[in-house]
Amino acid sequence: RGPQTSGEIKGRTERLCHFAGTAEAEGLMQELASRPEPMLARMPRQPGQKEARFRHLFSAAAAGAAPPVEPAAAGTPPPAEGTDRLAALEARVAELEKVLGEMKGGSSGPPVGP
């Protein structure tokens, strides 16, 4: 489910553990994050979001993952005003297909999809 707020965690774990409130769930999440070998990490509050979120560190992919990055900084910059958005998206898809092909072993077959 990805990073979740303490309220979401409280609601989704009711069958496993009863929390008196979100403050109790938040306290437990802080405890699990502050262990010598943490089980989860507190994510910084993102713009437009009311609360910080927690993510688990159980898998190697999650433990080595970098904190979330703003979409503008993650990939190619958004197209300037007046630029053909469709052409920009097609170019980005082609670049991603190329990278994916390299990751799969360099096979450069026809693009997948319609």
Short mmCIF file of N, CA and C in Angstrom, two decimals:
data_model
loop_
_atom_site.label_atom_id
_atom_site.label_comp_id
_atom_site.label_asym_id
_atom_site.label_seq_id
_atom_site.Cartn_x
_atom_site.Cartn_y
_atom_site.Cartn_z
N ARG A 1 0.81 -1.19 0.00
CA ARG A 1 0.00 0.00 0.00
C ARG A 1 0.85 1.25 0.00
N GLY A 2 2.13 1.13 0.22
CA GLY A 2 2.98 2.30 0.21
C GLY A 2 2.98 3.03 1.54
N PRO A 3 3.64 4.18 1.60
CA PRO A 3 3.68 4.94 2.85
C PRO A 3 2.28 5.31 3.32
N GLN A 4 2.06 5.22 4.66
CA GLN A 4 0.75 5.47 5.24
C GLN A 4 0.87 6.36 6.46
N THR A 5 -0.18 7.10 6.74
CA THR A 5 -0.22 7.94 7.94
C THR A 5 -0.50 7.05 9.15
N SER A 6 -0.29 7.59 10.35
CA SER A 6 -0.58 6.81 11.55
C SER A 6 -2.08 6.50 11.65
N GLY A 7 -2.94 7.38 11.16
CA GLY A 7 -4.38 7.10 11.15
C GLY A 7 -4.73 5.96 10.22
N GLU A 8 -4.09 5.92 9.04
CA GLU A 8 -4.33 4.82 8.10
C GLU A 8 -3.84 3.50 8.70
N ILE A 9 -2.68 3.54 9.34
CA ILE A 9 -2.14 2.32 9.97
C ILE A 9 -3.07 1.85 11.08
N LYS A 10 -3.56 2.78 11.90
CA LYS A 10 -4.49 2.42 12.98
C LYS A 10 -5.74 1.74 12.40
N GLY A 11 -6.30 2.30 11.37
CA GLY A 11 -7.51 1.75 10.79
C GLY A 11 -7.31 0.40 10.12
N ARG A 12 -6.17 0.22 9.49
CA ARG A 12 -5.92 -1.02 8.74
C ARG A 12 -5.41 -2.16 9.61
N THR A 13 -5.06 -1.88 10.87
CA THR A 13 -4.54 -2.94 11.74
C THR A 13 -5.50 -3.30 12.86
N GLU A 14 -6.73 -2.80 12.81
CA GLU A 14 -7.70 -3.05 13.88
C GLU A 14 -7.87 -4.52 14.21
N ARG A 15 -7.83 -5.39 13.22
CA ARG A 15 -8.01 -6.83 13.49
C ARG A 15 -6.82 -7.43 14.20
N LEU A 16 -5.64 -6.80 14.08
CA LEU A 16 -4.43 -7.34 14.68
C LEU A 16 -4.10 -6.72 16.03
N CYS A 17 -4.36 -5.42 16.15
CA CYS A 17 -3.98 -4.70 17.36
C CYS A 17 -4.92 -3.51 17.56
N HIS A 18 -5.41 -3.31 18.76
CA HIS A 18 -6.31 -2.19 19.03
C HIS A 18 -5.49 -1.03 19.58
N PHE A 19 -5.58 0.13 18.92
CA PHE A 19 -4.95 1.35 19.40
C PHE A 19 -6.03 2.24 19.97
N ALA A 20 -5.73 2.91 21.10
CA ALA A 20 -6.69 3.81 21.73
C ALA A 20 -6.93 5.04 20.86
N GLY A 21 -5.95 5.42 20.07
CA GLY A 21 -6.07 6.58 19.19
C GLY A 21 -4.88 6.66 18.26
N THR A 22 -4.91 7.65 17.39
CA THR A 22 -3.80 7.79 16.44
C THR A 22 -2.50 8.17 17.15
N ALA A 23 -2.59 8.85 18.30
CA ALA A 23 -1.39 9.20 19.05
C ALA A 23 -0.65 7.95 19.52
N GLU A 24 -1.39 6.94 19.94
CA GLU A 24 -0.77 5.68 20.37
C GLU A 24 -0.12 4.98 19.18
N ALA A 25 -0.80 4.97 18.03
CA ALA A 25 -0.22 4.37 16.82
C ALA A 25 1.03 5.14 16.41
N GLU A 26 0.98 6.47 16.47
CA GLU A 26 2.14 7.31 16.12
C GLU A 26 3.32 7.00 17.05
N GLY A 27 3.05 6.83 18.35
CA GLY A 27 4.12 6.50 19.31
C GLY A 27 4.79 5.18 18.98
N LEU A 28 3.99 4.18 18.63
CA LEU A 28 4.55 2.89 18.27
C LEU A 28 5.38 2.99 16.98
N MET A 29 4.88 3.75 16.02
CA MET A 29 5.62 3.92 14.76
C MET A 29 6.97 4.60 15.02
N GLN A 30 6.98 5.61 15.91
CA GLN A 30 8.22 6.30 16.26
C GLN A 30 9.20 5.33 16.93
N GLU A 31 8.66 4.47 17.81
CA GLU A 31 9.50 3.48 18.49
C GLU A 31 10.12 2.51 17.49
N LEU A 32 9.32 2.04 16.54
CA LEU A 32 9.83 1.10 15.54
C LEU A 32 10.85 1.76 14.61
N ALA A 33 10.71 3.06 14.40
CA ALA A 33 11.65 3.79 13.53
C ALA A 33 12.95 4.13 14.24
N SER A 34 12.93 4.19 15.59
CA SER A 34 14.12 4.60 16.33
C SER A 34 14.96 3.44 16.85
N ARG A 35 14.61 2.22 16.52
CA ARG A 35 15.39 1.05 16.94
C ARG A 35 16.76 1.05 16.26
N PRO A 36 17.74 0.32 16.84
CA PRO A 36 19.05 0.22 16.19
C PRO A 36 18.95 -0.34 14.77
N GLU A 37 18.04 -1.29 14.56
CA GLU A 37 17.74 -1.79 13.22
C GLU A 37 16.27 -1.46 12.97
N PRO A 38 15.98 -0.26 12.43
CA PRO A 38 14.59 0.17 12.30
C PRO A 38 13.77 -0.71 11.38
N MET A 39 12.49 -0.83 11.72
CA MET A 39 11.56 -1.61 10.90
C MET A 39 10.80 -0.73 9.93
N LEU A 40 10.78 0.58 10.20
CA LEU A 40 10.12 1.50 9.29
C LEU A 40 10.79 2.85 9.37
N ALA A 41 10.46 3.70 8.41
CA ALA A 41 11.03 5.04 8.34
C ALA A 41 9.91 6.05 8.24
N ARG A 42 10.10 7.17 8.89
CA ARG A 42 9.13 8.26 8.78
C ARG A 42 9.51 9.10 7.58
N MET A 43 8.57 9.27 6.68
CA MET A 43 8.78 10.06 5.48
C MET A 43 8.49 11.53 5.79
N PRO A 44 9.21 12.44 5.15
CA PRO A 44 8.90 13.86 5.38
C PRO A 44 7.52 14.19 4.82
N ARG A 45 6.86 15.13 5.47
CA ARG A 45 5.53 15.54 5.00
C ARG A 45 5.68 16.22 3.65
N GLN A 46 4.91 15.76 2.70
CA GLN A 46 4.96 16.29 1.34
C GLN A 46 4.02 17.49 1.21
N PRO A 47 4.33 18.41 0.31
CA PRO A 47 3.42 19.54 0.09
C PRO A 47 2.03 19.04 -0.31
N GLY A 48 1.02 19.64 0.26
CA GLY A 48 -0.35 19.24 -0.04
C GLY A 48 -0.86 18.10 0.81
N GLN A 49 -0.01 17.53 1.64
CA GLN A 49 -0.42 16.45 2.53
C GLN A 49 -0.49 16.97 3.96
N LYS A 50 -1.46 16.50 4.69
CA LYS A 50 -1.69 16.98 6.05
C LYS A 50 -0.71 16.36 7.06
N GLU A 51 -0.34 15.10 6.85
CA GLU A 51 0.47 14.39 7.83
C GLU A 51 1.67 13.72 7.18
N ALA A 52 2.68 13.44 8.00
CA ALA A 52 3.83 12.65 7.54
C ALA A 52 3.39 11.19 7.42
N ARG A 53 4.10 10.43 6.63
CA ARG A 53 3.76 9.02 6.41
C ARG A 53 4.93 8.14 6.82
N PHE A 54 4.60 6.88 7.08
CA PHE A 54 5.61 5.88 7.43
C PHE A 54 5.68 4.84 6.33
N ARG A 55 6.89 4.30 6.08
CA ARG A 55 7.05 3.20 5.12
C ARG A 55 7.87 2.10 5.78
N HIS A 56 7.58 0.85 5.43
CA HIS A 56 8.27 -0.28 6.04
C HIS A 56 9.66 -0.45 5.41
N LEU A 57 10.52 -1.12 6.15
CA LEU A 57 11.88 -1.39 5.67
C LEU A 57 12.15 -2.90 5.64
N PHE A 58 11.11 -3.70 5.41
CA PHE A 58 11.26 -5.15 5.45
C PHE A 58 11.95 -5.72 4.23
N SER A 59 11.73 -5.16 3.07
CA SER A 59 12.35 -5.69 1.86
C SER A 59 13.60 -4.88 1.53
N ALA A 60 14.51 -5.49 0.80
CA ALA A 60 15.74 -4.81 0.42
C ALA A 60 15.42 -3.60 -0.45
N ALA A 61 14.42 -3.70 -1.30
CA ALA A 61 14.05 -2.58 -2.17
C ALA A 61 13.57 -1.40 -1.34
N ALA A 62 12.78 -1.66 -0.29
CA ALA A 62 12.26 -0.58 0.55
C ALA A 62 13.37 0.02 1.41
N ALA A 63 14.28 -0.81 1.91
CA ALA A 63 15.35 -0.31 2.77
C ALA A 63 16.32 0.56 1.99
N GLY A 64 16.59 0.21 0.75
CA GLY A 64 17.54 0.97 -0.04
C GLY A 64 16.91 2.09 -0.83
N ALA A 65 15.60 2.22 -0.76
CA ALA A 65 14.91 3.23 -1.55
C ALA A 65 15.19 4.62 -0.99
N ALA A 66 15.35 5.54 -1.88
CA ALA A 66 15.56 6.93 -1.48
C ALA A 66 14.21 7.52 -1.09
N PRO A 67 14.22 8.56 -0.26
CA PRO A 67 12.96 9.20 0.07
C PRO A 67 12.30 9.75 -1.18
N PRO A 68 10.98 9.92 -1.14
CA PRO A 68 10.29 10.38 -2.33
C PRO A 68 10.84 11.72 -2.81
N VAL A 69 10.85 11.89 -4.11
CA VAL A 69 11.37 13.09 -4.73
C VAL A 69 10.21 13.79 -5.42
N GLU A 70 10.24 15.09 -5.44
CA GLU A 70 9.21 15.83 -6.14
C GLU A 70 9.19 15.41 -7.60
N PRO A 71 8.03 15.28 -8.23
CA PRO A 71 7.96 14.83 -9.62
C PRO A 71 8.81 15.65 -10.58
N ALA A 72 8.91 16.95 -10.39
CA ALA A 72 9.70 17.77 -11.30
C ALA A 72 11.17 17.41 -11.23
N ALA A 73 11.67 16.99 -10.07
CA ALA A 73 13.07 16.67 -9.92
C ALA A 73 13.37 15.22 -10.26
N ALA A 74 12.36 14.38 -10.33
CA ALA A 74 12.57 12.95 -10.52
C ALA A 74 12.95 12.57 -11.94
N GLY A 75 12.41 13.22 -12.91
CA GLY A 75 12.67 12.82 -14.29
C GLY A 75 12.91 14.02 -15.15
N THR A 76 12.45 13.93 -16.37
CA THR A 76 12.62 15.05 -17.28
C THR A 76 11.75 16.20 -16.82
N PRO A 77 12.19 17.41 -17.04
CA PRO A 77 11.40 18.55 -16.59
C PRO A 77 10.09 18.63 -17.35
N PRO A 78 9.07 19.21 -16.73
CA PRO A 78 7.79 19.31 -17.43
C PRO A 78 7.95 20.20 -18.66
N PRO A 79 7.19 19.90 -19.70
CA PRO A 79 7.32 20.70 -20.91
C PRO A 79 6.95 22.15 -20.68
N ALA A 80 7.63 23.04 -21.37
CA ALA A 80 7.34 24.46 -21.26
C ALA A 80 5.98 24.75 -21.87
N GLU A 81 5.42 25.89 -21.51
CA GLU A 81 4.11 26.26 -22.05
C GLU A 81 4.18 26.34 -23.57
N GLY A 82 3.17 25.85 -24.23
CA GLY A 82 3.13 25.90 -25.68
C GLY A 82 3.78 24.70 -26.34
N THR A 83 4.49 23.87 -25.58
CA THR A 83 5.13 22.68 -26.15
C THR A 83 4.08 21.60 -26.33
N ASP A 84 4.24 20.80 -27.33
CA ASP A 84 3.30 19.71 -27.57
C ASP A 84 3.48 18.66 -26.49
N ARG A 85 2.53 18.55 -25.58
CA ARG A 85 2.63 17.61 -24.46
C ARG A 85 2.67 16.17 -24.93
N LEU A 86 1.90 15.86 -25.97
CA LEU A 86 1.87 14.49 -26.47
C LEU A 86 3.25 14.07 -26.98
N ALA A 87 3.91 14.94 -27.73
CA ALA A 87 5.24 14.63 -28.24
C ALA A 87 6.23 14.44 -27.10
N ALA A 88 6.12 15.26 -26.06
CA ALA A 88 7.00 15.14 -24.91
C ALA A 88 6.77 13.81 -24.20
N LEU A 89 5.50 13.42 -24.05
CA LEU A 89 5.19 12.14 -23.40
C LEU A 89 5.68 10.96 -24.24
N GLU A 90 5.49 11.03 -25.55
CA GLU A 90 5.98 9.96 -26.42
C GLU A 90 7.49 9.82 -26.34
N ALA A 91 8.20 10.94 -26.28
CA ALA A 91 9.66 10.89 -26.15
C ALA A 91 10.06 10.27 -24.82
N ARG A 92 9.35 10.62 -23.77
CA ARG A 92 9.66 10.07 -22.45
C ARG A 92 9.39 8.56 -22.41
N VAL A 93 8.28 8.12 -23.00
CA VAL A 93 7.96 6.69 -23.05
C VAL A 93 9.03 5.95 -23.83
N ALA A 94 9.48 6.52 -24.96
CA ALA A 94 10.52 5.87 -25.75
C ALA A 94 11.81 5.74 -24.94
N GLU A 95 12.15 6.79 -24.18
CA GLU A 95 13.35 6.74 -23.35
C GLU A 95 13.22 5.68 -22.26
N LEU A 96 12.05 5.60 -21.64
CA LEU A 96 11.82 4.60 -20.60
C LEU A 96 11.85 3.18 -21.17
N GLU A 97 11.30 2.99 -22.37
CA GLU A 97 11.36 1.67 -23.02
C GLU A 97 12.80 1.28 -23.31
N LYS A 98 13.61 2.24 -23.70
CA LYS A 98 15.03 1.97 -23.98
C LYS A 98 15.74 1.52 -22.70
N VAL A 99 15.50 2.24 -21.61
CA VAL A 99 16.12 1.89 -20.32
C VAL A 99 15.64 0.53 -19.86
N LEU A 100 14.34 0.26 -19.99
CA LEU A 100 13.79 -1.02 -19.58
C LEU A 100 14.40 -2.15 -20.42
N GLY A 101 14.56 -1.93 -21.72
CA GLY A 101 15.19 -2.92 -22.58
C GLY A 101 16.61 -3.22 -22.16
N GLU A 102 17.36 -2.18 -21.78
CA GLU A 102 18.73 -2.37 -21.31
C GLU A 102 18.76 -3.16 -20.01
N MET A 103 17.77 -2.90 -19.14
CA MET A 103 17.70 -3.61 -17.86
C MET A 103 17.36 -5.08 -18.06
N LYS A 104 16.57 -5.39 -19.08
CA LYS A 104 16.17 -6.76 -19.35
C LYS A 104 17.26 -7.56 -20.05
N GLY A 105 18.32 -6.94 -20.42
CA GLY A 105 19.40 -7.69 -21.04
C GLY A 105 19.77 -7.18 -22.43
N GLY A 106 19.36 -6.01 -22.75
CA GLY A 106 19.76 -5.41 -24.00
C GLY A 106 18.92 -5.83 -25.19
N SER A 107 17.84 -6.57 -24.99
CA SER A 107 17.02 -6.96 -26.14
C SER A 107 16.28 -5.71 -26.62
N SER A 108 16.37 -5.46 -27.90
CA SER A 108 15.70 -4.28 -28.44
C SER A 108 14.61 -4.72 -29.39
N GLY A 109 13.60 -5.36 -28.83
CA GLY A 109 12.48 -5.84 -29.62
C GLY A 109 11.50 -4.72 -29.88
N PRO A 110 10.40 -5.04 -30.52
CA PRO A 110 9.40 -4.01 -30.79
C PRO A 110 8.78 -3.51 -29.50
N PRO A 111 8.31 -2.28 -29.49
CA PRO A 111 7.71 -1.75 -28.26
C PRO A 111 6.48 -2.55 -27.87
N VAL A 112 6.24 -2.62 -26.57
CA VAL A 112 5.11 -3.37 -26.04
C VAL A 112 3.89 -2.46 -26.03
N GLY A 113 2.74 -3.03 -26.36
CA GLY A 113 1.50 -2.28 -26.30
C GLY A 113 0.97 -1.95 -27.68
N PRO A 114 -0.20 -1.32 -27.71
CA PRO A 114 -0.83 -1.03 -29.00
C PRO A 114 -0.16 0.10 -29.73
#
